[in-house]
């Protein structure tokens, strides 16, 4: 197929050609970035939590901290919950993954440091790791004799008595790698305020209850502290969750009918709620992408049709001079391919520019290189599909047109 | 003459129905998307108290230890300790001032068989209502004396009054909050300024419903109601008596009438920080006094996603306009013969130009009309999103008119190029070719 005659025709239709190019370029730039944003959101939505999500239930009761016998009551609650058929583990905790309300603390690697190295979430609760079902990759779990009562820890902290502060912690792999890259965290010390704490175990993953920064989403620590906040995590087989939740609520109500249940949900629901904004945004972006591609395709169809109508006589002449239908079809397809190619090249540059802008304002990573070839293929395909109709109509122009209306 | 052009435009548009529908649809989609996102953006970055916001200021001081302070980078704290809030409050250096914290309160139902429920609340001081222009349905706020006496009084929101008393005047009645009797002194009308400026950093939402109960700070603390958000900067010995602890949990708002008052309050604030430093309480003396809108900007209340959506929508509109330019141009080129005839029969370039612009603006008006439908659909979609601000997304008159302006401008811009091309065509060759 000769490209030169196409180029010379396009030169005579500069504005129309330019419009097609601009439209394809803009679409390319926006769609590339939108798809990238969608992929970012999907990555987030599918973030690993490191816990047995399908097996966990969360119940939060009103703060029972005011009453005097909170410790005894928590023990009663736990004992009652354990008796429910199907329940494998129970823990009274201070927070839960994807729970949105979180306890956090700054960590120092050297007590003399003026500014914390980073901020990580702090999980408390006897039996918390076993209930959550985290996977221990190094060291040991927290053991019964590590544990202290939260109230005693608070009192010890107030009295600046290091004996009353937990000595050990279990942290996540991500946190270990961030604090001591490539060194192995076991036996290393971190400092909370001025108190040294030794890392005795590392778990594969444990996501924070609220994620301020995706890079720090798995900066979690678990401390051997017993807590009586009225928040329970219950582990059971996925198929028993509904029945166990119902039974648990009944038991808790029987123990003390005056408490108000603030939350009763499965961790699946918690994950669903946690990422609902991301899901909505991803859906919106998908909608915009589809609309953009459709509008662009329709634009090409419209312009193509007019081009064909305008050139009916030339097509007739070419047909009369011996051009086959295939030649005519190819002519329009090649023309579209050329325009699309220029549009894609311009669009890629623009896509890169927009990405740079987003990187500055929204802390987005760089657009992966794979988007460029894939985006190009997609736009070429859409261009070819869109021009097919008008091109076929052009190919159907009979040679006899050449003899008419001159 | 214009009527004739309108007639011509209608004929032309009717001749290529598919193309017309295409143009209108594309333009409408672009406009629908842009106006939807713009409505949301405007709503979210709006002024919560337009008549008052320029007089409201949010003092910020910094009681943190020297550790971690980076000169020029560290901003003063967003919330205050009880001691500082009370010192500043009792200095009465502003026209009005109120300290506040958010809370959750158990409200007992009036009928025996119903379960108690949890409501959002504010514990604050007496100037709160007058300073924020909170409108009352019945009664009013409490007095500074009530603050001092820890009087168990409460102002309730209209929706709570509807729920508990069926909307009747409930001033003088008592309700049970956290198992204590509180006497109702006022019932607010629907009042929930958006964005929720005074809940920032106090553990509240940025958008959405207002609080149900407003209690005097001293009375609420006397029955151990805890604030939603407490941030401590040193070891704490007793979480129950927050007032004496190195913990920040109160926001302070002041009303300052004019620039002189602002300048003198700034001076007062700086003086206070220096004084506290010399007393050994403070180790940092940075202070700040943003006004309401500046405070909202500092807090970055408008979600990034919303900005991104607006940018995306305008990109989309741009593509739709380019698309319309292309289609109008193609159409105009095909009508060269017709233009030639009109020119030969005496139409001036200006006439031809106006004729094509009329056609473009008709596409624009149709696009705007359909765009309005899409906007309503879009806002309906936003209302069903899981965002805090979802329920607020409604089209107002301004945006309604703005839609048409955008549509018209977009279509006129789209029509410029084709109309210009049409009017510069030399008539003779066109006539020959035809």
Short mmCIF file of N, CA, C and O in Angstrom, two decimals, chain A residues 21-128:
data_model
loop_
_atom_site.label_atom_id
_atom_site.label_comp_id
_atom_site.label_asym_id
_atom_site.label_seq_id
_atom_site.Cartn_x
_atom_site.Cartn_y
_atom_site.Cartn_z
N UNK A 21 -6.19 13.39 15.20
CA UNK A 21 -4.96 13.12 15.97
C UNK A 21 -5.12 13.60 17.41
O UNK A 21 -4.82 12.87 18.36
N UNK A 22 -5.61 14.84 17.56
CA UNK A 22 -5.76 15.40 18.91
C UNK A 22 -6.71 14.55 19.75
O UNK A 22 -6.45 14.26 20.92
N UNK A 23 -7.79 14.13 19.12
CA UNK A 23 -8.77 13.36 19.88
C UNK A 23 -8.16 12.03 20.35
O UNK A 23 -8.31 11.65 21.52
N UNK A 24 -7.46 11.38 19.43
CA UNK A 24 -6.83 10.11 19.81
C UNK A 24 -5.77 10.35 20.88
O UNK A 24 -5.66 9.60 21.86
N UNK A 25 -5.01 11.42 20.72
CA UNK A 25 -3.94 11.71 21.69
C UNK A 25 -4.50 11.95 23.08
O UNK A 25 -4.03 11.37 24.07
N UNK A 26 -5.53 12.80 23.15
CA UNK A 26 -6.13 13.10 24.46
C UNK A 26 -6.69 11.84 25.10
O UNK A 26 -6.50 11.57 26.28
N UNK A 27 -7.40 11.05 24.27
CA UNK A 27 -7.99 9.82 24.80
C UNK A 27 -6.89 8.92 25.32
O UNK A 27 -6.99 8.36 26.42
N UNK A 28 -5.84 8.78 24.53
CA UNK A 28 -4.73 7.92 24.92
C UNK A 28 -4.14 8.38 26.25
O UNK A 28 -3.94 7.57 27.17
N UNK A 29 -3.91 9.68 26.37
CA UNK A 29 -3.29 10.21 27.58
C UNK A 29 -4.17 9.96 28.79
O UNK A 29 -3.70 9.50 29.84
N UNK A 30 -5.45 10.25 28.64
CA UNK A 30 -6.34 10.12 29.80
C UNK A 30 -6.58 8.65 30.15
O UNK A 30 -6.50 8.25 31.31
N UNK A 31 -6.83 7.84 29.12
CA UNK A 31 -7.14 6.44 29.40
C UNK A 31 -5.95 5.73 30.04
O UNK A 31 -6.10 4.97 30.99
N UNK A 32 -4.75 6.00 29.53
CA UNK A 32 -3.55 5.36 30.13
C UNK A 32 -3.49 5.66 31.62
O UNK A 32 -3.31 4.75 32.44
N UNK A 33 -3.65 6.92 31.97
CA UNK A 33 -3.55 7.29 33.38
C UNK A 33 -4.72 6.76 34.19
O UNK A 33 -4.54 6.34 35.34
N UNK A 34 -5.90 6.79 33.58
CA UNK A 34 -7.07 6.30 34.31
C UNK A 34 -6.93 4.80 34.58
O UNK A 34 -7.21 4.34 35.69
N UNK A 35 -6.47 4.06 33.58
CA UNK A 35 -6.30 2.61 33.78
C UNK A 35 -5.25 2.36 34.85
O UNK A 35 -5.40 1.48 35.70
N UNK A 36 -4.23 3.19 34.84
CA UNK A 36 -3.19 3.04 35.86
C UNK A 36 -3.77 3.30 37.26
O UNK A 36 -3.51 2.55 38.21
N UNK A 37 -4.59 4.34 37.35
CA UNK A 37 -5.23 4.64 38.64
C UNK A 37 -6.12 3.47 39.07
O UNK A 37 -6.15 3.09 40.23
N UNK A 38 -6.84 2.90 38.08
CA UNK A 38 -7.71 1.76 38.41
C UNK A 38 -6.86 0.62 38.97
O UNK A 38 -7.19 0.01 39.98
N UNK A 39 -5.73 0.35 38.31
CA UNK A 39 -4.92 -0.78 38.76
C UNK A 39 -4.38 -0.52 40.17
O UNK A 39 -4.29 -1.43 40.99
N UNK A 40 -4.06 0.75 40.46
CA UNK A 40 -3.60 1.09 41.81
C UNK A 40 -4.68 0.80 42.85
O UNK A 40 -4.42 0.25 43.90
N UNK A 41 -5.91 1.20 42.48
CA UNK A 41 -7.02 0.98 43.40
C UNK A 41 -7.26 -0.51 43.60
O UNK A 41 -7.51 -0.97 44.71
N UNK A 42 -7.19 -1.27 42.51
CA UNK A 42 -7.44 -2.70 42.64
C UNK A 42 -6.37 -3.36 43.50
O UNK A 42 -6.67 -4.21 44.34
N UNK A 43 -5.12 -2.92 43.33
CA UNK A 43 -4.04 -3.45 44.19
C UNK A 43 -4.37 -3.22 45.65
O UNK A 43 -4.19 -4.07 46.50
N UNK A 44 -4.85 -2.01 45.92
CA UNK A 44 -5.18 -1.65 47.29
C UNK A 44 -6.32 -2.51 47.83
O UNK A 44 -6.24 -3.04 48.93
N UNK A 45 -7.36 -2.65 46.98
CA UNK A 45 -8.53 -3.42 47.41
C UNK A 45 -8.12 -4.86 47.74
O UNK A 45 -8.66 -5.47 48.65
N UNK A 46 -7.16 -5.38 46.98
CA UNK A 46 -6.77 -6.78 47.18
C UNK A 46 -5.57 -6.93 48.10
O UNK A 46 -4.90 -7.95 48.10
N UNK A 47 -5.28 -5.88 48.86
CA UNK A 47 -4.16 -5.92 49.81
C UNK A 47 -4.26 -7.13 50.74
O UNK A 47 -5.31 -7.43 51.27
N UNK A 48 -3.12 -7.82 50.91
CA UNK A 48 -3.09 -8.96 51.84
C UNK A 48 -3.21 -8.45 53.27
O UNK A 48 -2.57 -7.46 53.61
N UNK A 49 -4.01 -9.13 54.06
CA UNK A 49 -4.13 -8.68 55.45
C UNK A 49 -3.25 -9.51 56.37
O UNK A 49 -2.91 -9.08 57.45
N UNK A 50 -2.93 -10.73 55.95
CA UNK A 50 -2.11 -11.59 56.79
C UNK A 50 -2.88 -12.31 57.88
O UNK A 50 -2.30 -13.01 58.70
N UNK A 51 -4.20 -12.12 57.91
CA UNK A 51 -4.99 -12.80 58.94
C UNK A 51 -6.03 -13.70 58.26
O UNK A 51 -6.27 -13.59 57.06
N UNK A 52 -6.62 -14.59 59.08
CA UNK A 52 -7.61 -15.53 58.56
C UNK A 52 -8.94 -14.81 58.37
O UNK A 52 -9.89 -14.98 59.13
N UNK A 53 -8.99 -13.97 57.33
CA UNK A 53 -10.12 -13.06 57.15
C UNK A 53 -11.49 -13.73 57.13
O UNK A 53 -12.45 -13.22 57.67
N UNK A 54 -11.56 -14.88 56.43
CA UNK A 54 -12.88 -15.50 56.26
C UNK A 54 -13.36 -16.19 57.52
O UNK A 54 -14.46 -16.71 57.57
N UNK A 55 -12.51 -16.22 58.55
CA UNK A 55 -12.88 -16.97 59.76
C UNK A 55 -13.12 -16.06 60.95
O UNK A 55 -13.39 -16.52 62.04
N UNK A 56 -13.01 -14.74 60.75
CA UNK A 56 -13.02 -13.85 61.91
C UNK A 56 -14.31 -13.04 62.04
O UNK A 56 -14.91 -12.63 61.05
N UNK A 57 -14.69 -12.83 63.30
CA UNK A 57 -15.83 -11.99 63.62
C UNK A 57 -15.38 -10.94 64.62
O UNK A 57 -14.53 -11.21 65.48
N UNK A 58 -15.93 -9.75 64.51
CA UNK A 58 -15.60 -8.70 65.47
C UNK A 58 -16.86 -8.26 66.19
O UNK A 58 -17.89 -8.01 65.55
N UNK A 59 -16.77 -8.18 67.51
CA UNK A 59 -17.88 -7.60 68.28
C UNK A 59 -17.31 -6.48 69.14
O UNK A 59 -16.32 -6.69 69.85
N UNK A 60 -17.89 -5.30 69.05
CA UNK A 60 -17.45 -4.20 69.91
C UNK A 60 -18.62 -3.77 70.77
O UNK A 60 -19.70 -3.46 70.27
N UNK A 61 -18.39 -3.77 72.09
CA UNK A 61 -19.42 -3.34 73.03
C UNK A 61 -19.05 -1.98 73.55
O UNK A 61 -17.90 -1.56 73.44
N UNK A 62 -20.00 -1.29 74.14
CA UNK A 62 -19.68 0.03 74.69
C UNK A 62 -18.59 -0.12 75.72
O UNK A 62 -18.49 -1.11 76.42
N UNK A 63 -17.81 0.92 75.79
CA UNK A 63 -16.70 0.97 76.72
C UNK A 63 -17.14 0.52 78.10
O UNK A 63 -17.98 1.15 78.74
N UNK A 64 -16.58 -0.58 78.56
CA UNK A 64 -16.95 -1.03 79.91
C UNK A 64 -15.85 -0.64 80.88
O UNK A 64 -15.78 -1.11 81.99
N UNK A 65 -14.99 0.27 80.42
CA UNK A 65 -13.83 0.66 81.22
C UNK A 65 -14.19 1.38 82.51
O UNK A 65 -13.39 1.44 83.42
N UNK A 66 -15.38 1.93 82.59
CA UNK A 66 -15.73 2.73 83.77
C UNK A 66 -16.02 1.82 84.97
O UNK A 66 -15.72 2.16 86.10
N UNK A 67 -16.57 0.66 84.68
CA UNK A 67 -16.94 -0.23 85.80
C UNK A 67 -15.68 -0.82 86.43
O UNK A 67 -14.64 -0.89 85.83
N UNK A 68 -15.84 -1.25 87.67
CA UNK A 68 -14.66 -1.66 88.43
C UNK A 68 -14.20 -3.07 88.08
O UNK A 68 -13.02 -3.37 88.08
N UNK A 69 -15.15 -3.92 87.76
CA UNK A 69 -14.80 -5.33 87.56
C UNK A 69 -14.59 -5.68 86.09
O UNK A 69 -14.89 -6.76 85.66
N UNK A 70 -14.04 -4.73 85.36
CA UNK A 70 -13.92 -4.96 83.92
C UNK A 70 -13.09 -6.20 83.59
O UNK A 70 -13.38 -6.93 82.65
N UNK A 71 -12.05 -6.43 84.38
CA UNK A 71 -11.17 -7.55 84.09
C UNK A 71 -11.92 -8.87 84.26
O UNK A 71 -11.90 -9.74 83.39
N UNK A 72 -12.63 -8.95 85.38
CA UNK A 72 -13.39 -10.16 85.65
C UNK A 72 -14.45 -10.38 84.58
O UNK A 72 -14.64 -11.49 84.08
N UNK A 73 -15.08 -9.24 84.18
CA UNK A 73 -16.15 -9.39 83.21
C UNK A 73 -15.60 -9.85 81.86
O UNK A 73 -16.20 -10.65 81.17
N UNK A 74 -14.44 -9.30 81.47
CA UNK A 74 -13.84 -9.72 80.22
C UNK A 74 -13.54 -11.21 80.25
O UNK A 74 -13.79 -11.93 79.28
N UNK A 75 -13.02 -11.68 81.40
CA UNK A 75 -12.73 -13.11 81.52
C UNK A 75 -14.01 -13.93 81.38
O UNK A 75 -14.04 -14.96 80.71
N UNK A 76 -15.09 -13.45 82.01
CA UNK A 76 -16.38 -14.14 81.91
C UNK A 76 -16.82 -14.18 80.45
O UNK A 76 -17.27 -15.21 79.94
N UNK A 77 -16.72 -13.00 79.79
CA UNK A 77 -17.13 -12.91 78.39
C UNK A 77 -16.36 -13.93 77.55
O UNK A 77 -16.93 -14.69 76.77
N UNK A 78 -15.02 -13.93 77.72
CA UNK A 78 -14.19 -14.81 76.90
C UNK A 78 -14.54 -16.26 77.15
O UNK A 78 -14.70 -17.06 76.22
N UNK A 79 -14.72 -16.61 78.44
CA UNK A 79 -15.06 -17.99 78.77
C UNK A 79 -16.38 -18.38 78.11
O UNK A 79 -16.52 -19.47 77.54
N UNK A 80 -17.34 -17.46 78.15
CA UNK A 80 -18.66 -17.75 77.56
C UNK A 80 -18.55 -17.90 76.05
O UNK A 80 -19.14 -18.80 75.45
N UNK A 81 -17.76 -17.01 75.42
CA UNK A 81 -17.63 -17.06 73.97
C UNK A 81 -16.95 -18.36 73.52
O UNK A 81 -17.31 -18.95 72.51
N UNK A 82 -15.98 -18.79 74.33
CA UNK A 82 -15.26 -20.03 73.98
C UNK A 82 -16.17 -21.25 73.97
O UNK A 82 -15.92 -22.22 73.26
N UNK A 83 -17.22 -21.20 74.80
CA UNK A 83 -18.10 -22.36 74.90
C UNK A 83 -19.04 -22.50 73.70
O UNK A 83 -19.65 -23.53 73.52
N UNK A 84 -19.16 -21.45 72.92
CA UNK A 84 -20.06 -21.53 71.76
C UNK A 84 -19.53 -22.57 70.80
O UNK A 84 -18.35 -22.54 70.47
N UNK A 85 -20.38 -23.52 70.38
CA UNK A 85 -19.89 -24.57 69.47
C UNK A 85 -19.37 -23.94 68.17
O UNK A 85 -20.00 -23.04 67.62
N UNK A 86 -18.22 -24.40 67.74
CA UNK A 86 -17.66 -23.91 66.48
C UNK A 86 -16.60 -22.85 66.67
O UNK A 86 -15.80 -22.59 65.78
N UNK A 87 -16.55 -22.23 67.86
CA UNK A 87 -15.55 -21.20 68.10
C UNK A 87 -14.20 -21.84 68.37
O UNK A 87 -14.09 -22.72 69.22
N UNK A 88 -13.16 -21.44 67.63
CA UNK A 88 -11.84 -22.02 67.85
C UNK A 88 -10.95 -21.13 68.70
O UNK A 88 -10.20 -21.60 69.52
N UNK A 89 -11.04 -19.81 68.48
CA UNK A 89 -10.20 -18.90 69.26
C UNK A 89 -11.01 -17.64 69.61
O UNK A 89 -11.86 -17.22 68.84
N UNK A 90 -10.68 -17.04 70.76
CA UNK A 90 -11.30 -15.78 71.14
C UNK A 90 -10.21 -14.87 71.71
O UNK A 90 -9.31 -15.36 72.39
N UNK A 91 -10.28 -13.60 71.40
CA UNK A 91 -9.33 -12.67 72.02
C UNK A 91 -10.02 -11.35 72.31
O UNK A 91 -10.88 -10.91 71.56
N UNK A 92 -9.64 -10.75 73.44
CA UNK A 92 -10.09 -9.40 73.74
C UNK A 92 -8.96 -8.49 73.30
O UNK A 92 -7.84 -8.59 73.78
N UNK A 93 -9.25 -7.62 72.33
CA UNK A 93 -8.18 -6.84 71.69
C UNK A 93 -8.46 -5.34 71.76
O UNK A 93 -9.55 -4.93 72.18
N UNK A 94 -7.50 -4.57 71.35
CA UNK A 94 -7.70 -3.12 71.32
C UNK A 94 -8.10 -2.64 69.93
O UNK A 94 -8.65 -1.55 69.78
N UNK A 95 -7.83 -3.45 68.91
CA UNK A 95 -8.13 -3.02 67.54
C UNK A 95 -8.11 -4.23 66.61
O UNK A 95 -7.60 -5.29 66.98
N UNK A 96 -8.67 -4.08 65.42
CA UNK A 96 -8.72 -5.19 64.48
C UNK A 96 -8.34 -4.68 63.09
O UNK A 96 -8.58 -3.52 62.76
N UNK A 97 -7.75 -5.55 62.26
CA UNK A 97 -7.41 -5.14 60.89
C UNK A 97 -8.63 -4.59 60.16
O UNK A 97 -9.73 -5.12 60.33
N UNK A 98 -8.47 -3.55 59.42
CA UNK A 98 -9.54 -2.89 58.65
C UNK A 98 -10.63 -2.30 59.55
O UNK A 98 -11.72 -1.99 59.10
N UNK A 99 -10.33 -2.19 60.87
CA UNK A 99 -11.36 -1.74 61.81
C UNK A 99 -11.53 -0.23 61.82
O UNK A 99 -12.48 0.30 62.37
N UNK A 100 -10.57 0.48 61.23
CA UNK A 100 -10.61 1.93 61.09
C UNK A 100 -10.23 2.71 62.34
O UNK A 100 -9.73 3.82 62.24
N UNK A 101 -10.49 2.15 63.52
CA UNK A 101 -10.02 2.90 64.69
C UNK A 101 -8.73 2.23 65.15
O UNK A 101 -8.68 1.01 65.29
N UNK A 102 -7.69 3.03 65.32
CA UNK A 102 -6.39 2.40 65.50
C UNK A 102 -5.58 3.00 66.63
O UNK A 102 -5.77 4.16 67.00
N UNK A 103 -4.69 2.19 67.19
CA UNK A 103 -3.73 2.63 68.20
C UNK A 103 -2.37 2.61 67.50
O UNK A 103 -2.00 1.62 66.88
N UNK A 104 -1.64 3.70 67.63
CA UNK A 104 -0.36 3.78 66.93
C UNK A 104 0.70 4.33 67.86
O UNK A 104 0.39 5.00 68.84
N UNK A 105 1.94 4.07 67.51
CA UNK A 105 3.03 4.59 68.33
C UNK A 105 4.26 4.84 67.46
O UNK A 105 4.50 4.13 66.49
N UNK A 106 5.03 5.85 67.84
CA UNK A 106 6.30 6.10 67.16
C UNK A 106 7.34 5.11 67.66
O UNK A 106 7.31 4.69 68.81
N UNK A 107 8.25 4.70 66.78
CA UNK A 107 9.30 3.77 67.15
C UNK A 107 10.65 4.46 66.97
O UNK A 107 10.86 5.13 65.97
N UNK A 108 11.53 4.24 67.94
CA UNK A 108 12.90 4.74 67.77
C UNK A 108 13.84 3.55 67.75
O UNK A 108 13.58 2.52 68.37
N UNK A 109 14.95 3.67 67.05
CA UNK A 109 15.94 2.60 67.04
C UNK A 109 17.05 2.91 68.04
O UNK A 109 17.84 2.04 68.39
N UNK A 110 17.07 4.15 68.48
CA UNK A 110 18.09 4.59 69.43
C UNK A 110 17.38 5.51 70.43
O UNK A 110 16.68 6.42 70.02
N UNK A 111 17.52 5.25 71.74
CA UNK A 111 16.77 6.07 72.70
C UNK A 111 17.14 7.55 72.63
O UNK A 111 16.38 8.40 73.08
N UNK A 112 18.30 7.86 72.05
CA UNK A 112 18.72 9.26 72.01
C UNK A 112 18.14 10.01 70.83
O UNK A 112 18.27 11.23 70.73
N UNK A 113 17.51 9.25 69.93
CA UNK A 113 16.91 9.88 68.75
C UNK A 113 15.92 10.96 69.13
O UNK A 113 15.12 10.78 70.07
N UNK A 114 15.90 12.06 68.40
CA UNK A 114 14.95 13.12 68.71
C UNK A 114 13.61 12.89 68.04
O UNK A 114 12.56 13.21 68.58
N UNK A 115 13.65 12.35 66.82
CA UNK A 115 12.43 12.11 66.07
C UNK A 115 12.28 10.61 65.87
O UNK A 115 13.27 9.91 65.65
N UNK A 116 11.03 10.11 65.96
CA UNK A 116 10.80 8.68 65.75
C UNK A 116 11.22 8.28 64.34
O UNK A 116 11.09 9.05 63.39
N UNK A 117 11.70 7.02 64.23
CA UNK A 117 12.07 6.52 62.91
C UNK A 117 10.83 6.39 62.05
O UNK A 117 10.82 6.75 60.88
N UNK A 118 9.78 5.82 62.63
CA UNK A 118 8.52 5.68 61.91
C UNK A 118 7.40 5.45 62.91
O UNK A 118 7.63 5.31 64.10
N UNK A 119 6.21 5.40 62.38
CA UNK A 119 5.03 5.21 63.21
C UNK A 119 4.39 3.88 62.83
O UNK A 119 4.22 3.59 61.65
N UNK A 120 4.10 3.05 63.84
CA UNK A 120 3.50 1.75 63.55
C UNK A 120 2.29 1.53 64.45
O UNK A 120 2.16 2.16 65.50
N UNK A 121 1.42 0.63 64.00
CA UNK A 121 0.22 0.35 64.77
C UNK A 121 0.54 -0.66 65.88
O UNK A 121 1.38 -1.54 65.70
N UNK A 122 -0.12 -0.51 67.02
CA UNK A 122 0.15 -1.39 68.15
C UNK A 122 -1.07 -2.24 68.48
O UNK A 122 -2.10 -1.71 68.87
N UNK A 123 -0.93 -3.54 68.30
CA UNK A 123 -1.99 -4.48 68.66
C UNK A 123 -1.75 -5.00 70.07
O UNK A 123 -0.62 -5.37 70.41
N UNK A 124 -2.80 -5.01 70.88
CA UNK A 124 -2.74 -5.61 72.22
C UNK A 124 -3.79 -6.70 72.30
O UNK A 124 -4.79 -6.66 71.59
N UNK A 125 -3.57 -7.61 73.24
CA UNK A 125 -4.61 -8.60 73.52
C UNK A 125 -4.03 -9.99 73.66
O UNK A 125 -3.25 -10.43 72.81
N UNK A 126 -4.40 -10.65 74.74
CA UNK A 126 -3.93 -12.02 74.94
C UNK A 126 -4.55 -12.88 73.86
O UNK A 126 -5.73 -12.73 73.53
N UNK A 127 -3.73 -13.78 73.31
CA UNK A 127 -4.22 -14.72 72.30
C UNK A 127 -4.57 -14.02 70.98
O UNK A 127 -5.21 -14.59 70.11
N UNK A 128 -4.14 -12.77 70.81
CA UNK A 128 -4.53 -12.01 69.61
C UNK A 128 -3.97 -12.65 68.35
O UNK A 128 -4.68 -12.83 67.35
#
